[in-house]
């Protein structure tokens, strides 16, 4: 059994987790930066991360009852994400690796969302809907990697709704707040429904919803209802396409939007109608978190994946389908 | 599942009483497809059934729009020489299309490692047909490996529910990008070779200059999407 300490710092959240390769989570401590106004400012977020890093690290160790000496490796999410934020995690990881002479393990943030969801749901070979502030994609394992079977062509779903929320004066995270208003809406207003093959596009939808708002003809409740209904139906449809195409019988959702009851209900109904099982990752592992980096790092270290200090630079655009997954067999 | 299938079949039999259903060909993402007999023809019934996960108004709107588009564009394709099943009957109120049955297999189910050279040849031909569609302002909209059927060495395009008429280079680029990505996810180790074949065919029809413009467009499209994490900085 391999025990790894993992550090997450790709965007809003700074987190430290401790986990073993056989799937035990010993600690998962996270702190999310909330911009006072506007969207995420990478520099401000990174300052937040630097400020809380030491406290979170200490807390994670103390909760786990491990001393850093008991740990077999230090994992860190090197991407994808925002450069300044990524560098906080990478710097801390390198420091721990050198100071305590522990191997350094590179983890792809997207792969970590997937692995924690597999662990948490117990699904062996699911189709995975990964949807968060910075990502919207459908993936599944094939020939040694997680391949992409559907994705947004422009804007991620979380970002689309967060931006809309901001425009109507609601703070981050916007998705649950827009959903609350949507629940009061009744009338469906037609909005651009943009599914292109296995892919989708959200930027036209966002622009349209904002225009409708300015027009002043419809209530905010109906606009939110129609926006959420359209956005989630599009995602459910491309998930359905991937599920039918791949002919698999498990479906899961991971990433911040996995907390959405409305979205999960749609995916569940769709999966059932195709004779597939649906389970969402638990809320505590849905958003960015340290535990997922630790657990994926433990799987990776167990398969001999490490990185030298010199090579451990951050990669803001690191694609998930570039990462070999040696701990899985077809 | 069994219960659901039989209730869907019931639904169709009630809508269209003059068809005789033989067997279920498949449940796609959008529709149920049944092999049946209609006025003596062996045909496929494609029925876009209701999705309980989406709002009913939206559901009806999408099913209607797609049935109409599919029928219309398949007929246009046939006229300009794109191999598609013949359309026999369309009912856009009941979301039903009847079409010729193509007794073959879809591209997805081909074993690539033993059929590599055949697949390569076919992809050149597929690239040519996509070129002809685009030249005639048709965007297929859903070029996946489950939407191309092979029958005795011939290719057939199906599933035009997301198709549209457009001459926009952006849409043509997305059309090809979707097909390339389908190849990359399905046959990762062969995909760069296969993609080259598509463009060979595409350029045969559209000329090197246009093909190059579309290629550049695809590169631009690929810079968005999953490479988007950097973008939100600017939003
Ligand atoms: N309770 C909730 N219900 C629905 N959505 C939520 C909820 N809480 C947060 N979200 C949304 O989840 C998204 C944040 O996801 P996450 O914590 O995974 O971070 P991220 O940095 O956006 O992720 P990534 O880098 O993986 O794309 C935001 O769009 C936010 O509005
Ligand atoms: N005319 C036909 N002849 C033979 N088989 C067909 C025909 N049309 C469809 N099929 C089969 O049925 C499957 C689903 O058809 P189609 O793609 O039209 O439905 P769909 O619900 O739109 O699918 P999806 O949205 O999942 O791509 C095809 O992949 C093919 O195997
Ligand atoms: Mg299809």
XYZ file of C-alpha atoms and ligand atoms in Angstrom:
628
model
C 0.000 0.000 0.000
C 1.284 3.416 -0.977
C 0.374 6.541 0.985
C 0.571 9.888 -0.772
C 0.026 13.500 0.197
C -1.569 15.461 -2.630
C -1.763 19.182 -3.285
C -4.453 20.916 -5.348
C -4.140 24.553 -6.393
C -5.220 24.742 -10.045
C -7.871 27.493 -9.688
C -10.093 28.779 -6.840
C -9.326 26.038 -4.339
C -6.225 25.240 -2.357
C -6.390 21.759 -0.867
C -4.288 19.041 0.695
C -5.353 15.420 0.857
C -3.792 12.237 2.134
C -4.813 8.938 0.576
C -3.629 5.411 -0.077
C -3.474 3.509 -3.334
C -6.101 1.058 -2.046
C -8.597 3.878 -1.759
C -8.540 5.109 1.823
C -8.871 8.862 2.273
C -7.157 9.969 5.473
C -7.553 13.699 5.052
C -9.208 16.150 2.666
C -8.804 19.785 3.700
C -9.675 22.569 1.296
C -10.129 26.298 1.217
C -11.766 28.143 -1.657
C -10.934 31.691 -2.647
C -14.035 33.757 -3.325
C -13.473 36.875 -5.396
C -15.135 39.912 -3.851
C -16.280 41.086 -7.253
C -15.940 39.977 -10.847
C -14.457 36.699 -12.044
C -11.369 34.945 -10.819
C -8.217 37.043 -10.626
C -5.405 34.514 -10.957
C -2.953 36.600 -8.954
C -5.337 37.261 -6.103
C -6.282 33.584 -6.028
C -2.624 32.608 -5.887
C -2.063 35.036 -3.011
C -4.939 33.388 -1.192
C -3.345 29.979 -1.796
C 0.045 31.086 -0.461
C -1.614 32.501 2.615
C -3.570 29.360 3.546
C -1.082 26.717 2.329
C 0.811 26.085 5.542
C -2.308 26.006 7.724
C -4.061 23.540 5.390
C -1.035 21.295 5.156
C -0.740 21.142 8.955
C -4.423 20.493 9.385
C -4.421 17.660 6.835
C -1.485 15.973 8.545
C -3.039 16.327 11.966
C -6.437 14.946 10.846
C -4.763 11.975 9.200
C -2.622 11.226 12.235
C 0.339 10.754 9.935
C 3.654 12.438 10.225
C 5.118 13.494 6.923
C 7.799 10.834 7.409
C 5.140 8.085 7.082
C 4.210 9.297 3.640
C 5.563 7.602 0.503
C 5.295 10.463 -1.941
C 4.167 14.012 -2.659
C 1.677 14.475 -5.481
C 0.752 17.766 -7.063
C -1.668 18.890 -9.754
C 0.616 20.442 -12.372
C -2.263 21.331 -14.703
C -4.535 22.178 -16.353
C -5.249 25.417 -14.587
C -4.121 28.983 -14.005
C -0.357 29.517 -14.038
C 0.015 31.627 -10.877
C -2.250 29.285 -8.887
C -0.528 26.150 -10.147
C 2.849 27.519 -9.126
C 1.845 27.794 -5.453
C 1.076 24.082 -5.276
C 4.115 23.104 -7.320
C 6.459 25.162 -5.156
C 5.136 23.639 -1.937
C 5.319 20.127 -3.410
C 8.917 20.564 -4.549
C 9.858 21.924 -1.146
C 8.312 18.944 0.671
C 9.837 16.499 -1.769
C 13.349 17.871 -1.278
C 13.103 18.485 2.467
C 11.804 15.041 3.338
C 13.350 13.183 0.444
C 10.082 11.894 -0.983
C 9.390 11.154 -4.650
C 7.424 13.844 -6.487
C 4.369 12.617 -8.438
C 2.789 14.697 -11.235
C -1.009 14.526 -11.379
C -3.327 15.807 -14.068
C -6.212 17.616 -12.403
C -8.840 16.248 -14.802
C -7.638 12.669 -14.373
C -7.879 13.181 -10.609
C -11.544 14.246 -10.874
C -12.166 11.004 -12.761
C -10.280 8.686 -10.420
C -11.921 10.045 -7.273
C -15.279 9.547 -8.906
C -14.476 5.939 -9.798
C -13.325 5.303 -6.254
C -16.319 6.979 -4.676
C -18.988 5.387 -6.893
C -17.328 1.995 -7.120
C -17.835 2.045 -10.898
C -15.236 0.060 -12.814
C -15.525 1.398 -16.341
C -17.972 4.279 -16.446
C -18.671 6.998 -18.945
C -17.652 10.135 -17.049
C -19.236 13.573 -17.307
C -16.666 16.025 -15.988
C -18.222 19.402 -15.566
C -16.907 22.299 -13.540
C -16.022 25.941 -13.863
C -13.209 25.308 -16.323
C -14.167 22.040 -17.987
C -17.090 20.383 -19.701
C -16.329 17.039 -21.252
C -17.437 13.432 -21.582
C -14.720 10.849 -21.292
C -14.108 7.145 -20.947
C -11.114 4.849 -20.782
C -9.771 3.360 -23.986
C -6.352 2.100 -25.078
C -4.478 3.238 -21.983
C -5.883 6.744 -21.669
C -9.012 8.708 -20.919
C -10.303 9.643 -24.358
C -12.665 12.475 -25.071
C -16.072 11.575 -26.494
C -17.671 14.989 -26.262
C -16.713 18.427 -24.999
C -17.582 22.075 -25.172
C -16.404 23.865 -28.279
C -16.124 27.166 -26.459
C -17.226 27.900 -22.921
C -17.494 25.452 -20.002
C -20.957 25.023 -18.458
C -19.915 26.208 -14.981
C -18.343 29.315 -16.414
C -21.449 30.022 -18.502
C -23.753 30.004 -15.469
C -21.227 31.696 -13.172
C -20.873 34.525 -15.692
C -24.631 34.883 -15.976
C -24.870 34.964 -12.170
C -22.259 37.695 -12.019
C -24.163 39.771 -14.559
C -27.250 39.666 -12.345
C -25.230 40.586 -9.280
C -24.722 37.169 -7.679
C -21.370 36.121 -6.275
C -19.261 33.034 -6.949
C -20.199 30.172 -6.976
C -23.031 31.220 -9.238
C -24.475 27.896 -10.352
C -26.426 27.029 -7.188
C -27.773 30.587 -7.002
C -28.994 30.627 -10.592
C -30.592 27.226 -9.943
C -32.471 28.582 -6.922
C -34.038 31.319 -9.054
C -34.688 28.834 -11.877
C -36.791 26.682 -9.561
C -39.328 29.515 -9.404
C -39.587 29.799 -13.197
C -42.407 28.139 -15.104
C -42.451 29.173 -18.714
C -39.897 27.755 -21.121
C -38.518 30.465 -23.400
C -36.786 29.122 -26.484
C -32.999 29.572 -26.338
C -30.144 28.500 -28.642
C -29.786 24.763 -28.174
C -26.390 23.999 -29.592
C -25.415 20.342 -29.837
C -22.881 19.594 -32.560
C -22.369 15.869 -32.903
C -20.880 14.716 -29.628
C -19.917 18.295 -28.744
C -21.738 21.361 -27.549
C -21.396 25.107 -27.364
C -22.478 27.472 -24.600
C -21.345 30.924 -25.629
C -24.383 31.591 -27.839
C -26.694 30.540 -25.032
C -25.074 32.897 -22.549
C -25.266 35.866 -24.922
C -28.881 35.080 -25.701
C -29.919 34.792 -22.039
C -28.262 38.119 -21.268
C -30.045 39.773 -24.186
C -33.396 38.427 -23.059
C -32.693 39.892 -19.668
C -31.937 43.346 -21.086
C -35.070 43.209 -23.203
C -37.128 43.242 -20.011
C -39.961 41.202 -21.533
C -39.523 38.081 -19.435
C -39.173 37.499 -15.719
C -35.764 36.664 -14.301
C -37.238 33.411 -12.978
C -38.349 32.270 -16.442
C -35.042 33.268 -17.995
C -33.056 31.356 -15.363
C -35.380 28.380 -15.735
C -34.971 28.318 -19.512
C -31.226 28.884 -19.323
C -30.689 26.060 -16.840
C -33.109 23.755 -18.645
C -31.428 24.345 -22.009
C -27.871 24.124 -20.689
C -28.460 20.912 -18.726
C -30.519 19.252 -21.441
C -27.700 19.866 -23.915
C -25.186 18.261 -21.570
C -27.505 15.336 -20.875
C -27.960 14.823 -24.582
C -24.253 14.675 -25.398
C -23.778 12.351 -22.432
C -26.523 10.200 -23.854
C -24.766 10.174 -27.210
C -21.516 9.036 -25.639
C -23.273 6.383 -23.562
C -25.104 4.996 -26.595
C -21.979 5.168 -28.736
C -19.720 3.435 -26.225
C -22.360 0.946 -25.154
C -21.247 1.058 -21.527
C -23.549 0.589 -18.543
C -22.258 2.992 -15.902
C -22.497 6.766 -15.915
C -21.016 9.165 -13.382
C -20.600 12.900 -12.972
C -17.624 14.607 -11.359
C -16.477 18.212 -10.889
C -18.225 21.089 -9.099
C -21.504 20.686 -11.011
C -21.862 17.145 -9.652
C -23.457 18.894 -6.666
C -26.357 20.019 -8.826
C -29.469 17.979 -8.000
C -31.218 19.213 -11.132
C -28.414 18.084 -13.420
C -27.965 14.762 -11.615
C -31.676 14.016 -11.928
C -31.564 14.528 -15.682
C -28.514 12.310 -16.075
C -30.079 9.651 -13.873
C -33.307 9.545 -15.881
C -31.385 9.381 -19.109
C -29.075 6.601 -17.888
C -32.002 4.532 -16.621
C -33.705 4.793 -19.973
C -30.599 3.274 -21.533
C -30.422 0.526 -18.945
C -27.329 2.052 -17.330
C -26.551 2.838 -13.696
C -25.977 6.396 -12.591
C -24.121 7.666 -9.536
C -22.699 11.111 -8.872
C -19.487 11.607 -6.958
C -20.233 12.736 -3.355
C -20.394 16.497 -2.738
C -17.169 16.523 -0.697
C -15.245 15.135 -3.689
C -17.192 17.020 -6.371
C -15.379 20.337 -6.445
C -11.623 20.721 -6.592
C -10.059 18.964 -3.614
C -6.785 17.664 -2.264
C -7.972 14.105 -1.725
C -8.408 13.439 -5.432
C -4.842 14.529 -6.129
C -3.548 12.360 -3.267
C -5.479 9.279 -4.365
C -4.541 9.633 -8.043
C -0.960 10.326 -6.975
C -0.980 7.102 -4.958
C -2.220 5.112 -7.977
C 0.440 6.750 -10.133
C 3.292 6.241 -7.672
C 2.242 2.618 -7.297
C 2.759 2.273 -11.058
C 6.122 3.994 -10.864
C 5.113 7.438 -12.122
C 7.378 10.145 -10.685
C 8.934 13.347 -11.954
C 12.297 14.966 -11.286
C 12.420 18.422 -9.736
C 13.886 19.946 -12.897
C 11.052 18.599 -15.015
C 8.277 19.478 -12.606
C 7.137 22.677 -14.283
C 3.456 23.551 -14.336
C 1.428 23.072 -17.517
C -1.660 25.278 -17.643
C -2.969 23.584 -20.811
C -2.116 19.984 -19.973
C -4.667 17.857 -21.786
C -6.199 14.864 -20.121
C -5.887 12.646 -23.182
C -2.116 13.150 -23.198
C -1.763 11.288 -19.905
C -0.973 7.561 -19.814
C -2.962 5.649 -17.208
C -0.697 2.684 -16.359
C -2.854 1.599 -13.391
C -5.732 0.625 -15.674
C -5.994 -2.214 -18.168
C -8.446 -2.313 -21.046
C -35.337 -2.161 -20.586
C -37.503 -4.862 -22.169
C -40.626 -3.160 -20.888
C -39.489 0.171 -22.214
C -38.776 -1.260 -25.641
C -42.166 -2.877 -25.949
C -43.942 0.272 -24.826
C -42.031 2.293 -27.444
C -42.937 -0.254 -30.108
C -46.550 -0.005 -29.017
C -46.386 3.743 -29.356
C -45.172 3.462 -32.937
C -47.739 0.834 -33.875
C -50.452 3.161 -32.639
C -49.089 6.113 -34.581
C -48.526 4.303 -37.813
C -50.848 1.408 -38.210
C -49.828 0.325 -41.698
C -46.327 -0.832 -40.789
C -45.324 -4.250 -39.710
C -42.442 -4.265 -37.238
C -39.893 -7.085 -37.440
C -37.134 -6.258 -34.986
C -35.256 -3.592 -33.065
C -32.131 -2.442 -34.915
C -31.013 -0.240 -32.077
C -31.728 2.508 -29.645
C -29.577 5.464 -30.600
C -29.230 8.498 -28.413
C -32.187 10.190 -30.026
C -34.366 7.616 -31.571
C -35.406 4.015 -31.683
C -34.767 2.234 -34.984
C -36.858 -0.672 -36.096
C -36.627 -2.967 -39.045
C -40.074 -3.195 -40.542
C -42.164 -3.685 -43.625
C -44.185 -0.915 -45.155
C -46.158 -1.290 -48.395
C -44.010 -4.244 -49.267
C -40.713 -2.421 -48.657
C -38.214 -3.634 -46.149
C -37.528 -0.417 -44.296
C -36.226 1.253 -41.185
C -38.563 3.219 -38.953
C -36.759 5.968 -37.085
C -38.899 7.272 -34.265
C -37.715 10.178 -32.131
C -39.321 9.376 -28.821
C -39.924 11.779 -25.968
C -37.159 12.329 -23.419
C -38.440 12.590 -19.886
C -35.305 14.435 -18.759
C -36.130 17.569 -20.704
C -38.879 20.136 -20.573
C -41.808 19.064 -22.737
C -41.940 22.244 -24.826
C -38.228 21.918 -25.582
C -38.629 18.206 -26.210
C -41.338 18.636 -28.845
C -39.485 21.525 -30.464
C -36.283 19.511 -30.858
C -37.948 16.348 -32.091
C -39.922 18.212 -34.696
C -37.026 20.313 -35.920
C -34.757 17.321 -36.258
C -37.282 15.144 -38.035
C -37.898 17.882 -40.589
C -34.196 18.547 -41.110
C -33.267 14.942 -41.401
C -35.897 14.269 -44.050
C -35.201 17.394 -46.040
C -31.437 17.098 -46.104
C -31.407 13.386 -46.872
C -33.517 14.107 -49.921
C -31.159 16.895 -51.011
C -28.139 14.626 -50.450
C -29.616 11.962 -52.643
C -30.040 14.536 -55.440
C -26.414 15.656 -55.355
C -25.000 12.153 -55.266
C -24.235 11.610 -51.583
C -24.981 7.990 -50.705
C -27.812 8.014 -48.164
C -30.717 5.617 -47.580
C -33.769 6.586 -49.657
C -36.414 8.364 -47.640
C -39.812 6.704 -47.980
C -42.023 8.704 -45.634
C -41.804 11.622 -43.189
C -44.245 12.620 -40.452
C -42.991 15.654 -38.586
C -46.019 15.781 -36.305
C -45.356 12.280 -35.035
C -41.573 12.460 -35.384
C -41.296 9.453 -37.676
C -39.133 8.812 -40.726
C -39.249 5.686 -42.836
C -36.187 4.948 -44.895
C -34.424 2.266 -46.858
C -32.703 -0.394 -44.762
C -28.949 -0.633 -45.304
C -27.802 -4.125 -44.392
C -24.234 -3.412 -43.357
C -22.121 -2.459 -40.357
C -21.254 0.914 -38.890
C -17.675 2.173 -39.056
C -17.335 1.954 -35.257
C -17.679 -1.825 -35.355
C -14.886 -2.408 -37.855
C -11.750 -4.093 -36.587
C -9.221 -1.504 -37.637
C -6.059 -3.553 -37.188
C -7.075 -6.171 -39.761
C -8.777 -3.740 -42.144
C -6.404 -0.804 -42.069
C -5.849 -0.372 -45.787
C -9.561 -0.705 -46.579
C -10.428 1.830 -43.908
C -7.840 4.241 -45.307
C -9.303 3.965 -48.800
C -12.746 4.487 -47.437
C -11.718 7.551 -45.517
C -10.472 9.206 -48.683
C -13.857 8.517 -50.216
C -15.638 9.759 -47.075
C -13.519 12.921 -47.226
C -14.664 13.414 -50.817
C -18.320 13.060 -49.870
C -17.927 15.499 -47.006
C -16.326 17.837 -49.523
C -19.342 17.479 -51.808
C -21.736 18.159 -48.920
C -19.840 21.290 -47.914
C -19.582 22.472 -51.494
C -23.371 22.237 -51.618
C -23.751 24.128 -48.337
C -24.713 21.058 -46.349
C -23.313 20.519 -42.863
C -23.857 16.972 -41.629
C -23.578 18.023 -37.998
C -23.000 14.597 -36.471
C -20.141 12.850 -38.213
C -19.385 10.041 -35.814
C -18.328 6.480 -36.531
C -21.827 5.202 -35.729
C -23.293 7.385 -38.444
C -21.543 5.882 -41.433
C -22.636 2.444 -42.626
C -20.601 0.122 -44.838
C -22.312 -2.346 -47.054
C -20.356 -4.512 -49.459
C -17.648 -1.909 -49.841
C -20.082 0.983 -50.263
C -20.478 3.864 -47.850
C -23.774 5.297 -46.602
C -24.234 8.406 -44.489
C -27.076 8.398 -41.959
C -28.394 10.423 -39.011
C -28.940 13.935 -40.387
C -30.925 15.173 -37.375
C -28.315 17.818 -36.549
C -27.637 18.802 -40.135
C -28.215 22.228 -41.608
C -27.769 24.321 -44.709
C -24.863 26.730 -44.303
C -21.827 27.945 -46.198
C -19.988 29.195 -43.114
C -16.410 28.046 -42.951
C -16.688 27.876 -39.148
C -19.455 25.270 -39.407
C -17.575 23.294 -42.028
C -14.559 23.327 -39.736
C -16.575 22.085 -36.759
C -18.102 19.351 -38.954
C -14.647 17.996 -39.832
C -13.249 18.576 -36.351
C -15.982 16.393 -34.869
C -15.159 13.597 -37.295
C -11.422 13.865 -36.619
C -12.002 13.769 -32.875
C -14.203 10.702 -33.299
C -11.318 8.970 -35.088
C -8.823 10.079 -32.460
C -10.854 8.706 -29.566
C -11.730 5.475 -31.327
C -8.484 4.576 -33.073
C -5.850 6.722 -31.362
C -2.806 4.942 -32.747
C -3.913 5.285 -36.364
C -5.650 8.613 -36.233
C -3.026 10.889 -37.781
C -2.784 8.605 -40.831
C -6.540 8.396 -41.088
C -7.008 12.141 -40.752
C -4.578 12.679 -43.604
C -6.745 10.450 -45.806
C -9.859 12.476 -45.016
C -8.150 15.683 -46.049
C -6.791 14.069 -49.189
C -10.345 13.279 -50.222
C -11.674 16.615 -49.064
C -9.045 18.488 -51.081
C -9.835 16.399 -54.178
C -13.261 18.015 -54.209
C -12.689 21.452 -52.743
C -9.187 22.191 -54.002
C -5.994 22.616 -51.991
C -6.635 26.249 -51.176
C -10.042 25.791 -49.594
C -8.912 22.621 -47.836
C -6.021 24.554 -46.314
C -8.337 27.329 -45.115
C -10.563 24.780 -43.398
C -7.535 23.089 -41.848
C -6.437 26.399 -40.337
C -9.964 26.922 -39.076
C -9.886 23.535 -37.356
C -6.639 24.440 -35.616
C -8.334 27.586 -34.352
C -11.404 25.632 -33.180
C -9.175 23.204 -31.313
C -7.538 26.037 -29.446
C -10.869 26.716 -27.787
C -12.838 24.008 -26.015
C -10.764 21.788 -23.849
C -7.881 24.194 -24.008
C -10.132 26.732 -22.436
C -8.809 26.776 -18.893
C -6.649 29.768 -19.726
C -9.530 31.627 -21.281
C -11.562 32.270 -18.205
C -8.894 34.701 -17.053
C -10.159 37.085 -19.679
C -13.847 36.676 -19.064
N -23.945 23.303 -4.955
C -23.595 23.477 -6.224
N -24.431 23.105 -7.222
C -24.087 23.282 -8.506
N -22.934 23.829 -8.917
C -22.050 24.228 -7.987
C -22.321 24.069 -6.601
N -21.253 24.565 -5.928
C -20.368 25.004 -6.853
N -20.838 24.808 -8.095
C -20.199 25.180 -9.357
O -19.081 24.348 -9.576
C -18.078 25.069 -10.310
C -16.729 24.955 -9.606
O -16.239 23.670 -9.790
P -14.874 23.142 -9.157
O -14.892 23.350 -7.689
O -14.699 21.749 -9.641
O -13.765 24.145 -9.632
P -13.134 24.634 -11.014
O -11.896 25.314 -10.680
O -14.145 25.388 -11.739
O -12.828 23.265 -11.679
P -11.953 22.745 -12.923
O -10.613 23.389 -12.882
O -11.922 21.297 -12.562
O -12.704 23.005 -14.163
C -18.554 26.494 -10.408
O -19.106 26.710 -11.700
C -19.634 26.576 -9.334
O -20.631 27.552 -9.594
N -31.136 3.163 -42.746
C -30.505 2.355 -41.877
N -30.176 1.100 -42.215
C -29.550 0.300 -41.333
N -29.210 0.640 -40.091
C -29.517 1.883 -39.691
C -30.171 2.804 -40.555
N -30.353 3.962 -39.891
C -29.828 3.763 -38.674
N -29.318 2.522 -38.534
C -28.658 1.963 -37.321
O -29.208 2.543 -36.155
C -28.233 3.290 -35.420
C -28.814 4.584 -34.877
O -29.318 5.349 -35.951
P -29.255 6.931 -35.971
O -27.848 7.366 -35.884
O -30.023 7.431 -37.133
O -30.031 7.242 -34.622
P -29.757 8.314 -33.510
O -30.655 8.024 -32.386
O -29.794 9.651 -34.128
O -28.298 7.967 -33.069
P -27.198 8.830 -32.309
O -27.844 10.119 -31.958
O -26.842 7.948 -31.159
O -26.084 8.943 -33.288
C -27.106 3.525 -36.411
O -25.863 3.684 -35.765
C -27.182 2.282 -37.279
O -26.510 1.218 -36.642
Mg -26.293 7.962 -34.811
